[in-house]
Amino acid sequence: MSNVETKFRPVSQETKPGLDELVPSRYAMQVGDIEVMIISDGVLTPPAESMATNADPAVRGEWLDERFLSKDAFDWALNAVVVRSGSQTLLIDSGIGEEYPDFPRAGQFVQRLEAAGVDLGSVTDVVLTHMHFDHVGGLLAEGVKSRTRPDLRVHVCASETDFWKSPDFSQTAMPPALAALARKASLDFMSVYGDNIRTFKDLAEVAPGVSVTRTGGHTPGHSVVRVQSGNDRLMFGGDAIFPVSFDHPEWHNGFEHDPVEATRVRLRLMRELADTGSWLISTHMPFPSVGRVAAVGEKYRWVPTWWDY
Ligand SMILES: [Zn+2]
């Protein structure tokens, strides 16, 4: 046998993975009566310093070294979620889409959604944690809009849609080209899905046991989604909590539009998660990105779920 035949290839190296690909890019769990499925959209690779823009480079370097992580690019997982509650199928965020050649290891969200058996036409509601391109891009991919239901509801915070009409990047550490992409993706989204958008101010009940609440911080309209059924609870935290946040909640992420407020938000959410024992799904935690948050003195610890599929 030749090397080619015997070598395993990660899905990310396939140019067009078929729907029968065997590498799991989905993880299903139950929250009481509500079904939740996490779909991976692969991995982004931003510069490692963007994970901790206010950290001493030596301290940041040590943190990365201790975890055998590269000091150049940070492997930043990208996850979105499907929730089924009552007669509704909700999509929470949508991955990055295909417009971004700088991120070749992500961008096949819709294919992965379909490989997981979720028909786009069955989605009744989309809930956006915020409008950065790695959260709205999947729904902007070629041919996607025409396959969604005409009566699709897209729930997003009013402060978010307002913000992107005239966004402020002064406190981010995003390169100008990326900021321009972010602006374009949010405006494109509002133009393509304008008739479907249902804004909320601070809180909306979007399905039985499923609510979305504005937190602000990361972006002015950043929101988290809480799922509760019986005694089971889960929070989809969007971009409030990152892989570095447990050891260093005070580290600013270069994509945060108000990093000081973002730090306050993540501390508040981690306290809540530790107190309630709620599951957390976090967009950029490694797949399947499901775990709990334990309080250890003044710090927090990520306790990943034990794989069960
Ligand atoms: Zn993000």
mmCIF file of C-alpha atoms in Angstrom, residues 63-261:
data_model
loop_
_atom_site.group_PDB
_atom_site.id
_atom_site.type_symbol
_atom_site.label_atom_id
_atom_site.label_comp_id
_atom_site.label_asym_id
_atom_site.label_seq_id
_atom_site.Cartn_x
_atom_site.Cartn_y
_atom_site.Cartn_z
ATOM 1 C CA TRP A 63 0.732 30.687 28.885
ATOM 2 C CA LEU A 64 0.904 29.460 25.283
ATOM 3 C CA ASP A 65 4.108 27.469 25.914
ATOM 4 C CA GLU A 66 2.618 25.728 28.937
ATOM 5 C CA ARG A 67 -0.214 24.495 26.712
ATOM 6 C CA PHE A 68 2.020 23.497 23.764
ATOM 7 C CA LEU A 69 0.290 26.178 21.645
ATOM 8 C CA SER A 70 1.863 28.152 18.819
ATOM 9 C CA LYS A 71 2.904 31.764 19.467
ATOM 10 C CA ASP A 72 1.945 32.595 15.873
ATOM 11 C CA ALA A 73 -1.575 31.499 14.994
ATOM 12 C CA PHE A 74 -4.127 30.446 17.572
ATOM 13 C CA ASP A 75 -6.331 27.485 16.573
ATOM 14 C CA TRP A 76 -9.667 29.064 17.354
ATOM 15 C CA ALA A 77 -12.538 26.617 17.085
ATOM 16 C CA LEU A 78 -15.780 27.846 15.524
ATOM 17 C CA ASN A 79 -19.084 26.304 16.617
ATOM 18 C CA ALA A 80 -22.782 26.965 16.063
ATOM 19 C CA VAL A 81 -25.824 25.264 17.529
ATOM 20 C CA VAL A 82 -29.173 23.822 16.457
ATOM 21 C CA VAL A 83 -31.953 23.708 19.071
ATOM 22 C CA ARG A 84 -35.272 21.878 18.713
ATOM 23 C CA SER A 85 -37.981 22.965 21.124
ATOM 24 C CA GLY A 86 -41.673 22.252 20.599
ATOM 25 C CA SER A 87 -42.409 22.673 16.896
ATOM 26 C CA GLN A 88 -39.479 25.057 16.337
ATOM 27 C CA THR A 89 -35.995 24.441 14.977
ATOM 28 C CA LEU A 90 -33.601 27.230 15.913
ATOM 29 C CA LEU A 91 -30.174 27.934 14.542
ATOM 30 C CA ILE A 92 -27.921 29.883 16.883
ATOM 31 C CA ASP A 93 -25.264 31.628 14.790
ATOM 32 C CA SER A 94 -24.089 30.238 11.463
ATOM 33 C CA GLY A 95 -20.319 29.997 11.174
ATOM 34 C CA ILE A 96 -18.161 31.973 8.787
ATOM 35 C CA GLY A 97 -19.318 31.112 5.263
ATOM 36 C CA GLU A 98 -17.134 30.866 2.213
ATOM 37 C CA GLU A 99 -16.088 34.420 1.450
ATOM 38 C CA TYR A 100 -12.938 34.434 3.556
ATOM 39 C CA PRO A 101 -9.881 32.844 1.906
ATOM 40 C CA ASP A 102 -7.713 33.729 4.935
ATOM 41 C CA PHE A 103 -9.513 31.025 6.918
ATOM 42 C CA PRO A 104 -9.251 27.882 4.746
ATOM 43 C CA ARG A 105 -9.925 25.513 7.647
ATOM 44 C CA ALA A 106 -13.462 26.821 8.219
ATOM 45 C CA GLY A 107 -16.417 27.839 6.060
ATOM 46 C CA GLN A 108 -18.494 24.737 5.353
ATOM 47 C CA PHE A 109 -21.179 25.237 7.936
ATOM 48 C CA VAL A 110 -24.194 24.600 5.728
ATOM 49 C CA GLN A 111 -22.699 21.369 4.307
ATOM 50 C CA ARG A 112 -21.997 20.191 7.844
ATOM 51 C CA LEU A 113 -25.492 21.144 8.950
ATOM 52 C CA GLU A 114 -26.973 19.044 6.156
ATOM 53 C CA ALA A 115 -24.566 16.174 6.837
ATOM 54 C CA ALA A 116 -25.992 16.230 10.371
ATOM 55 C CA GLY A 117 -29.488 15.751 8.915
ATOM 56 C CA VAL A 118 -30.746 19.314 9.407
ATOM 57 C CA ASP A 119 -32.550 20.693 6.358
ATOM 58 C CA LEU A 120 -32.180 24.480 6.023
ATOM 59 C CA GLY A 121 -35.862 24.683 5.107
ATOM 60 C CA SER A 122 -36.801 23.203 8.497
ATOM 61 C CA VAL A 123 -35.180 26.087 10.410
ATOM 62 C CA THR A 124 -37.936 28.340 11.790
ATOM 63 C CA ASP A 125 -35.737 30.775 13.750
ATOM 64 C CA VAL A 126 -32.191 32.072 13.698
ATOM 65 C CA VAL A 127 -30.797 33.648 16.864
ATOM 66 C CA LEU A 128 -27.649 35.754 16.489
ATOM 67 C CA THR A 129 -25.340 36.275 19.451
ATOM 68 C CA HIS A 130 -23.846 39.165 17.448
ATOM 69 C CA MET A 131 -23.119 40.118 13.850
ATOM 70 C CA HIS A 132 -19.395 39.423 13.416
ATOM 71 C CA PHE A 133 -18.673 37.585 10.148
ATOM 72 C CA ASP A 134 -17.775 34.305 11.901
ATOM 73 C CA HIS A 135 -21.345 34.212 13.276
ATOM 74 C CA VAL A 136 -23.435 35.444 10.327
ATOM 75 C CA GLY A 137 -21.268 34.345 7.361
ATOM 76 C CA GLY A 138 -22.743 30.848 6.945
ATOM 77 C CA LEU A 139 -26.138 32.340 6.109
ATOM 78 C CA LEU A 140 -24.549 34.584 3.470
ATOM 79 C CA ALA A 141 -22.959 31.688 1.546
ATOM 80 C CA GLU A 142 -24.005 31.187 -2.080
ATOM 81 C CA GLY A 143 -27.539 29.856 -2.502
ATOM 82 C CA VAL A 144 -28.358 29.684 1.206
ATOM 83 C CA LYS A 145 -30.988 32.423 1.533
ATOM 84 C CA SER A 146 -33.160 30.937 -1.215
ATOM 85 C CA ARG A 147 -33.284 27.638 0.687
ATOM 86 C CA THR A 148 -34.524 29.181 3.940
ATOM 87 C CA ARG A 149 -38.227 29.583 4.708
ATOM 88 C CA PRO A 150 -39.790 32.870 3.582
ATOM 89 C CA ASP A 151 -41.222 33.263 7.106
ATOM 90 C CA LEU A 152 -37.851 32.620 8.816
ATOM 91 C CA ARG A 153 -37.479 34.789 11.931
ATOM 92 C CA VAL A 154 -34.016 36.181 12.683
ATOM 93 C CA HIS A 155 -33.708 37.375 16.285
ATOM 94 C CA VAL A 156 -30.985 39.916 16.994
ATOM 95 C CA CYS A 157 -30.551 42.664 19.559
ATOM 96 C CA ALA A 158 -31.583 46.151 18.392
ATOM 97 C CA SER A 159 -28.322 47.596 19.771
ATOM 98 C CA GLU A 160 -26.470 45.235 17.413
ATOM 99 C CA THR A 161 -28.257 46.235 14.208
ATOM 100 C CA ASP A 162 -27.916 49.909 15.246
ATOM 101 C CA PHE A 163 -24.201 49.508 15.963
ATOM 102 C CA TRP A 164 -23.297 48.058 12.565
ATOM 103 C CA LYS A 165 -24.823 51.005 10.719
ATOM 104 C CA SER A 166 -21.899 53.044 12.068
ATOM 105 C CA PRO A 167 -19.491 50.675 13.863
ATOM 106 C CA ASP A 168 -16.655 51.776 16.160
ATOM 107 C CA PHE A 169 -13.470 49.691 15.948
ATOM 108 C CA SER A 170 -11.321 52.060 18.047
ATOM 109 C CA GLN A 171 -10.942 49.645 20.969
ATOM 110 C CA THR A 172 -10.475 46.473 18.901
ATOM 111 C CA ALA A 173 -7.131 45.170 17.646
ATOM 112 C CA MET A 174 -8.498 44.073 14.293
ATOM 113 C CA PRO A 175 -6.411 44.808 11.185
ATOM 114 C CA PRO A 176 -8.211 47.350 8.937
ATOM 115 C CA ALA A 177 -8.896 44.715 6.271
ATOM 116 C CA LEU A 178 -10.650 42.485 8.799
ATOM 117 C CA ALA A 179 -12.628 45.410 10.202
ATOM 118 C CA ALA A 180 -13.778 46.195 6.654
ATOM 119 C CA LEU A 181 -14.843 42.563 6.186
ATOM 120 C CA ALA A 182 -16.747 42.656 9.475
ATOM 121 C CA ARG A 183 -18.565 45.807 8.437
ATOM 122 C CA LYS A 184 -19.415 44.381 5.013
ATOM 123 C CA ALA A 185 -20.713 41.062 6.404
ATOM 124 C CA SER A 186 -23.042 42.782 8.891
ATOM 125 C CA LEU A 187 -24.408 45.187 6.265
ATOM 126 C CA ASP A 188 -24.824 42.355 3.739
ATOM 127 C CA PHE A 189 -26.672 40.344 6.354
ATOM 128 C CA MET A 190 -29.064 43.201 7.124
ATOM 129 C CA SER A 191 -29.714 43.723 3.450
ATOM 130 C CA VAL A 192 -30.271 40.013 2.615
ATOM 131 C CA TYR A 193 -32.324 39.157 5.740
ATOM 132 C CA GLY A 194 -33.849 42.587 6.417
ATOM 133 C CA ASP A 195 -37.469 41.400 6.113
ATOM 134 C CA ASN A 196 -36.811 38.456 8.429
ATOM 135 C CA ILE A 197 -35.106 40.369 11.237
ATOM 136 C CA ARG A 198 -37.013 40.705 14.538
ATOM 137 C CA THR A 199 -35.066 42.898 16.946
ATOM 138 C CA PHE A 200 -35.365 42.763 20.724
ATOM 139 C CA LYS A 201 -34.198 45.261 23.321
ATOM 140 C CA ASP A 202 -32.817 43.315 26.285
ATOM 141 C CA LEU A 203 -34.548 39.934 26.376
ATOM 142 C CA ALA A 204 -36.726 37.778 24.137
ATOM 143 C CA GLU A 205 -38.391 34.409 24.615
ATOM 144 C CA VAL A 206 -37.778 32.800 21.214
ATOM 145 C CA ALA A 207 -39.180 29.276 21.803
ATOM 146 C CA PRO A 208 -40.516 27.290 24.778
ATOM 147 C CA GLY A 209 -37.599 27.224 27.269
ATOM 148 C CA VAL A 210 -35.297 29.241 24.989
ATOM 149 C CA SER A 211 -34.506 32.895 25.633
ATOM 150 C CA VAL A 212 -31.928 35.383 24.407
ATOM 151 C CA THR A 213 -30.531 38.139 26.621
ATOM 152 C CA ARG A 214 -28.351 41.099 25.755
ATOM 153 C CA THR A 215 -25.001 41.231 27.567
ATOM 154 C CA GLY A 216 -23.113 43.856 25.539
ATOM 155 C CA GLY A 217 -19.335 43.988 25.910
ATOM 156 C CA HIS A 218 -17.937 42.029 22.971
ATOM 157 C CA THR A 219 -20.239 44.093 20.744
ATOM 158 C CA PRO A 220 -22.940 46.496 21.989
ATOM 159 C CA GLY A 221 -25.710 44.004 21.182
ATOM 160 C CA HIS A 222 -23.837 40.803 22.068
ATOM 161 C CA SER A 223 -26.307 38.348 23.582
ATOM 162 C CA VAL A 224 -26.328 34.891 25.163
ATOM 163 C CA VAL A 225 -28.958 32.200 24.693
ATOM 164 C CA ARG A 226 -30.289 30.290 27.694
ATOM 165 C CA VAL A 227 -32.042 26.941 27.336
ATOM 166 C CA GLN A 228 -33.953 25.463 30.252
ATOM 167 C CA SER A 229 -36.187 22.401 30.539
ATOM 168 C CA GLY A 230 -37.004 20.819 33.880
ATOM 169 C CA ASN A 231 -33.873 21.064 36.004
ATOM 170 C CA ASP A 232 -31.518 21.089 33.020
ATOM 171 C CA ARG A 233 -29.894 24.325 31.894
ATOM 172 C CA LEU A 234 -27.556 25.324 29.119
ATOM 173 C CA MET A 235 -26.120 28.644 28.002
ATOM 174 C CA PHE A 236 -24.777 29.394 24.523
ATOM 175 C CA GLY A 237 -22.297 32.086 25.454
ATOM 176 C CA GLY A 238 -21.269 33.308 21.988
ATOM 177 C CA ASP A 239 -18.066 35.342 22.296
ATOM 178 C CA ALA A 240 -18.311 36.232 25.985
ATOM 179 C CA ILE A 241 -15.911 33.497 27.125
ATOM 180 C CA PHE A 242 -12.767 32.390 25.270
ATOM 181 C CA PRO A 243 -10.236 29.588 25.880
ATOM 182 C CA VAL A 244 -7.919 32.023 27.727
ATOM 183 C CA SER A 245 -10.734 33.444 29.905
ATOM 184 C CA PHE A 246 -10.648 30.859 32.695
ATOM 185 C CA ASP A 247 -7.029 31.525 33.692
ATOM 186 C CA HIS A 248 -7.138 35.172 32.637
ATOM 187 C CA PRO A 249 -10.633 36.689 32.495
ATOM 188 C CA GLU A 250 -8.930 40.107 32.444
ATOM 189 C CA TRP A 251 -7.207 39.444 29.118
ATOM 190 C CA HIS A 252 -8.741 41.512 26.342
ATOM 191 C CA ASN A 253 -9.581 39.838 23.057
ATOM 192 C CA GLY A 254 -8.693 41.853 19.949
ATOM 193 C CA PHE A 255 -12.206 41.400 18.555
ATOM 194 C CA GLU A 256 -13.917 43.043 21.536
ATOM 195 C CA HIS A 257 -15.442 46.444 20.796
ATOM 196 C CA ASP A 258 -15.582 47.318 24.524
ATOM 197 C CA PRO A 259 -12.976 45.092 26.202
ATOM 198 C CA VAL A 260 -13.437 46.512 29.717
ATOM 199 C CA GLU A 261 -17.168 45.826 29.640
#
